[in-house]
Tab-separated table of C-alpha atoms in Angstrom:
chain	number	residue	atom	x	y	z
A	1285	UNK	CA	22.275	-4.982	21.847
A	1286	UNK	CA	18.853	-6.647	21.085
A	1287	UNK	CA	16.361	-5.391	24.050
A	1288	UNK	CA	13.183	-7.754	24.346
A	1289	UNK	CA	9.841	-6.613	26.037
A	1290	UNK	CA	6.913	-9.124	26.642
A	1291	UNK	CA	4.158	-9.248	24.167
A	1292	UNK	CA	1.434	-7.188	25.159
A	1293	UNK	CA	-1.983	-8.818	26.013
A	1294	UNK	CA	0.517	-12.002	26.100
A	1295	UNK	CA	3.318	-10.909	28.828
A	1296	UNK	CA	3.894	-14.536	30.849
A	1297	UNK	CA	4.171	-16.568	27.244
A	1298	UNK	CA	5.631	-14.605	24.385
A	1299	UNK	CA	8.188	-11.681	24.179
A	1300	UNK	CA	9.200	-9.297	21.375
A	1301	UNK	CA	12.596	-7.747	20.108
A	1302	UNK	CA	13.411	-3.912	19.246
A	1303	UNK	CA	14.828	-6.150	16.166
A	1304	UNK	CA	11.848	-7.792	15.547
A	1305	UNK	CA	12.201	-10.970	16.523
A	1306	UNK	CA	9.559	-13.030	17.924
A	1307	UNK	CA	10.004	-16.141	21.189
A	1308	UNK	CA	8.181	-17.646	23.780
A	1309	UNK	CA	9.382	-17.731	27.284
A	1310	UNK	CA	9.994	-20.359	29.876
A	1311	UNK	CA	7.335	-21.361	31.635
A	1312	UNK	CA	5.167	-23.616	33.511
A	1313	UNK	CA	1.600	-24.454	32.245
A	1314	UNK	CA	-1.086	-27.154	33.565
A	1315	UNK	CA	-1.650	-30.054	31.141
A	1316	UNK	CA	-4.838	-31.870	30.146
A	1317	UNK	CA	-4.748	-33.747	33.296
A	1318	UNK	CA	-3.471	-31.737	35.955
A	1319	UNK	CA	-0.076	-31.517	36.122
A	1320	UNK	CA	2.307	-28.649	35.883
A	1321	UNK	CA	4.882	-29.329	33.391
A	1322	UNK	CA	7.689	-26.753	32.454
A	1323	UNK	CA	7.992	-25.890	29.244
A	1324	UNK	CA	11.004	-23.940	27.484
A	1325	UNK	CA	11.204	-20.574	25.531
A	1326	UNK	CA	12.308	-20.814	22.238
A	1327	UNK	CA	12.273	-18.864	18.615
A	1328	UNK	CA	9.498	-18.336	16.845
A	1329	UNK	CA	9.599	-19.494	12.781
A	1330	UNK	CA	8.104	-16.173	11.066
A	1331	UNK	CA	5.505	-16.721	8.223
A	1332	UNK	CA	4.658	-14.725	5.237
A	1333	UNK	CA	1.208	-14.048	5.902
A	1334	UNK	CA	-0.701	-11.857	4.366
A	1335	UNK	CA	1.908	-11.234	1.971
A	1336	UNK	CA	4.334	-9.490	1.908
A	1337	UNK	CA	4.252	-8.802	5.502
A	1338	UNK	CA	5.716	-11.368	8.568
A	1339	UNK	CA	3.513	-12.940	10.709
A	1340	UNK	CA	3.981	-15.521	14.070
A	1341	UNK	CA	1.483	-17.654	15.847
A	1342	UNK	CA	0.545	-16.162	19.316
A	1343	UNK	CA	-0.829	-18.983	20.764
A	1344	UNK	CA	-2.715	-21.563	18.815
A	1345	UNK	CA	-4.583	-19.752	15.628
A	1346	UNK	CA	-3.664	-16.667	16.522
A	1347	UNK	CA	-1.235	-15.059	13.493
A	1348	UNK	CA	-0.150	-11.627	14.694
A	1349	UNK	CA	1.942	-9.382	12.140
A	1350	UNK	CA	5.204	-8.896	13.579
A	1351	UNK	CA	5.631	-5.193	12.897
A	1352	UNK	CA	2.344	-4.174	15.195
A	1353	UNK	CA	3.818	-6.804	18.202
A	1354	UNK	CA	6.934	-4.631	17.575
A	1355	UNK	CA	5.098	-1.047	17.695
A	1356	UNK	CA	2.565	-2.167	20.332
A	1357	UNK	CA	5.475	-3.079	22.748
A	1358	UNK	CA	7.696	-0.184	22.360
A	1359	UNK	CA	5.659	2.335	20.694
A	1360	UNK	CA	2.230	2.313	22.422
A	1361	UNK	CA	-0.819	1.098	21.109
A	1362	UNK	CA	-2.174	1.748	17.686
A	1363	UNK	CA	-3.323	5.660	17.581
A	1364	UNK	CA	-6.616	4.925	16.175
A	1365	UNK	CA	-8.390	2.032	13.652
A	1366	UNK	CA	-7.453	4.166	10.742
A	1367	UNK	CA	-3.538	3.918	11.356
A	1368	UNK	CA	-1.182	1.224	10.181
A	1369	UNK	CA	2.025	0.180	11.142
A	1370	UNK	CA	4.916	1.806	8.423
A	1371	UNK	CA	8.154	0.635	7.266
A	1372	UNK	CA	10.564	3.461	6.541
A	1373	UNK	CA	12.516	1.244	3.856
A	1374	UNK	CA	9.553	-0.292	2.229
A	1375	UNK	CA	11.032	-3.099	3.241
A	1376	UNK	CA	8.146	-5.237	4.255
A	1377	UNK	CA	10.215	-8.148	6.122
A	1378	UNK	CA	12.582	-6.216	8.307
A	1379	UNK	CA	10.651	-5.396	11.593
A	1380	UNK	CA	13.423	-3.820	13.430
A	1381	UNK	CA	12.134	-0.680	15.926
A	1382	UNK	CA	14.335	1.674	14.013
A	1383	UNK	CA	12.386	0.770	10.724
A	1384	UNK	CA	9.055	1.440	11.561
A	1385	UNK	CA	5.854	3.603	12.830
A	1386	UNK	CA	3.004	4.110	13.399
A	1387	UNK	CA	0.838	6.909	10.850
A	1388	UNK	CA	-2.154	7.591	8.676
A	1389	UNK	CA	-3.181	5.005	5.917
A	1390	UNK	CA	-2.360	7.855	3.417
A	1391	UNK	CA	1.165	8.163	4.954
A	1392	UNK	CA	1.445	4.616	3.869
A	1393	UNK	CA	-0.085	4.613	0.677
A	1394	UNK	CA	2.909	7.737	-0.197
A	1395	UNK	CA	5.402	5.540	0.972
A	1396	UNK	CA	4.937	2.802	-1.419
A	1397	UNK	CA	4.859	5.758	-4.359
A	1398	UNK	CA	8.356	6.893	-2.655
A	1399	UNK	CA	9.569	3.235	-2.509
A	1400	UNK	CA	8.798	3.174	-6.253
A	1401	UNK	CA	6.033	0.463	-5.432
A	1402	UNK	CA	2.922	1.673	-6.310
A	1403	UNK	CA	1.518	0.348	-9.624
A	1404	UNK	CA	-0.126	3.119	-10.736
A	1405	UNK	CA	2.342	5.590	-10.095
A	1406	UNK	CA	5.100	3.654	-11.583
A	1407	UNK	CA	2.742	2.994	-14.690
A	1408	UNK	CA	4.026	5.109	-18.278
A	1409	UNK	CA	0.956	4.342	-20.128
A	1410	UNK	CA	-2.926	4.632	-19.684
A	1411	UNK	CA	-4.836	1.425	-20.837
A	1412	UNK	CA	-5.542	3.552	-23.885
A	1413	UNK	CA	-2.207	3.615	-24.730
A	1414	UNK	CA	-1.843	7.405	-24.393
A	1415	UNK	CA	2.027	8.475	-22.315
A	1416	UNK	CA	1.502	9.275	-18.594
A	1417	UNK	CA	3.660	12.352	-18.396
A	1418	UNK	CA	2.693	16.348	-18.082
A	1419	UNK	CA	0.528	18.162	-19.416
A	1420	UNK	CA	-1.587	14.692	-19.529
A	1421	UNK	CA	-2.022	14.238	-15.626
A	1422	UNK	CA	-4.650	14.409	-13.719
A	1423	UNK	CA	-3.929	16.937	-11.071
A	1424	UNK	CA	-6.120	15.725	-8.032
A	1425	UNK	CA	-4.502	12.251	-8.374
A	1426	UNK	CA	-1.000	13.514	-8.957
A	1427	UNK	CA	-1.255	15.521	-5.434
A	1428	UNK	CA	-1.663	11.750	-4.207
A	1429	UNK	CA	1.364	10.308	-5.555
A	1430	UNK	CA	-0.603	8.427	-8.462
A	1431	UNK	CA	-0.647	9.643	-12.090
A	1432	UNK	CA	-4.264	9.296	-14.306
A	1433	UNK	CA	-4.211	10.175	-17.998
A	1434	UNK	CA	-6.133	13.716	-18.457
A	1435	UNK	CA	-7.296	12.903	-21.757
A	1436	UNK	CA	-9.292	9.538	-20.753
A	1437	UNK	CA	-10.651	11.614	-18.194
A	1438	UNK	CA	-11.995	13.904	-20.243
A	1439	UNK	CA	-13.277	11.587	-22.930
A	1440	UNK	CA	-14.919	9.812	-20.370
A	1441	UNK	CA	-17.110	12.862	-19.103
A	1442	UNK	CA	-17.916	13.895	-23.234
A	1443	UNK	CA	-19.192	10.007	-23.372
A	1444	UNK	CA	-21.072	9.929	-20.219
A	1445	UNK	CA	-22.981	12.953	-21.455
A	1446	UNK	CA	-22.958	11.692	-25.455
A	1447	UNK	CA	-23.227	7.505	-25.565
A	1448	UNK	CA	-22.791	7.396	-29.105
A	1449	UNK	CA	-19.512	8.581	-29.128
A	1450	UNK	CA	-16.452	6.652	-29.342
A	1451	UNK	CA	-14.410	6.315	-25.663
A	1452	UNK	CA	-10.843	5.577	-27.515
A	1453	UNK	CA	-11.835	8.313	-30.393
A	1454	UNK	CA	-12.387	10.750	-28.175
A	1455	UNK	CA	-9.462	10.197	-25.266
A	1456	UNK	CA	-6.895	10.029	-28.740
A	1457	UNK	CA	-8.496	13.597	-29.569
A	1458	UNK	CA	-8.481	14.674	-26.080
A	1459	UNK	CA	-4.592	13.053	-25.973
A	1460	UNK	CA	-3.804	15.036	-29.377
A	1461	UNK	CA	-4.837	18.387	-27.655
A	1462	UNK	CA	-2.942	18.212	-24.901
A	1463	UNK	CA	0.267	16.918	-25.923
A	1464	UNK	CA	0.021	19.612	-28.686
A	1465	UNK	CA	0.484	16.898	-31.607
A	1466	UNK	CA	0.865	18.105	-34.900
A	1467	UNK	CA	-2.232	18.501	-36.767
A	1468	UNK	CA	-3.237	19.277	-40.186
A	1469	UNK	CA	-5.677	22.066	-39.321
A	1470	UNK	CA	-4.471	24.611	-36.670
A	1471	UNK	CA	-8.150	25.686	-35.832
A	1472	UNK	CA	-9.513	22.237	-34.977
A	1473	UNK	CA	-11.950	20.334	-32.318
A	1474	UNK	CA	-13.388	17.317	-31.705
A	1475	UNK	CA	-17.006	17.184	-32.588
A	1476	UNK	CA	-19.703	14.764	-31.233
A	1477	UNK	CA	-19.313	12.291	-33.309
A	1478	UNK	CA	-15.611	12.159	-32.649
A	1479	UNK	CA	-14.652	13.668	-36.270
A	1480	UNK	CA	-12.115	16.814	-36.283
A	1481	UNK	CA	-14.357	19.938	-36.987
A	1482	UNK	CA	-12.461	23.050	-38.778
């Protein structure tokens, strides 16, 4: 059974569903010249805004995401500025009580890796063209869910430090190494100018 709450900061005009659903509630207001006039709850039309979350107005100009009326009401107030409001699914327009939380901006940047929505996890290829897959990872960024290519990363430092060298040259040599590509010359390394040395 759907259990509504009044919107908090908004308790005598708005109220709020464990299923995420948004209304206003009868009441009486004062019009623009004086007299009391009774006006009638009803639904509130959701909007997509900022996408790909659901917002309502609260009032006149006043979008509020649904989710955080949701986990204000019947959680408690947000924990602190750097939490958001999480959907267990990663399902972005269902707002029901059972689908969400409050927790860390991390905790919801993991999410969208384990929802399969996170671009650069879910990327096979570096811009270079080199494959996203072990031993080419970067291991700082994989502990965050995201995958970098290893060998870009290490071309980049040899290019910071040497200008004249060749960024593409060097993260193919880099790419070679690591993926343990067959080479013509077992006792090889890249040398500054981005040539194989033997």
């Amino acid at each position: 059974m759907e259990v509504w709450r009044p919107v908090v900061g908004h308790e005598q005009a708005y109220a709020v569903s464990d299923q995420g659903n948004v209304r206003s509630i009868d009441r009486v207001i004062i019009d623009a010249l004086g007299r009391r006039r009774r006006l009638r709850g009803q639904p509130l039309a959701p909007i997509v805004s900022p996408p790909p979350y659901l917002s309502v107005n609260i009032g006149r100009g006043n979008p509020r995401m649904i989710h955080v009326l949701v986990l204000e009401t019947f959680v408690g107030p947000r924990p602190s500025p750097k939490h958001d409001g999480c959907h267990d699914d990663g399902n972005y327009q269902r707002n029901a009580l059972t689908n969400l939380r409050w927790d860390t901006r991390q905790a919801n940047s993991l999410d969208t890796v384990r929802h399969g929505r996170n671009r650069l996890a879910a990327q096979q290829r570096c811009k270079r063209g080199h494959l996203l897959a072990e031993p080419n990872l970067v291991a700082c960024l994989l502990a965050k869910g995201w995958r970098g290519c290893l060998a870009c990363n290490r071309a980049d430092a040899n290019v910071r430090h040497h200008p004249e060298l060749n960024m593409q040259t060097q993260a193919d040599l880099h790419y070679a190494r690591l993926m343990d590509l067959p080479r013509q010359d077992a006792d090889w390394r890249p040398g500054l100018d981005g040539k194989l040395r033997h």
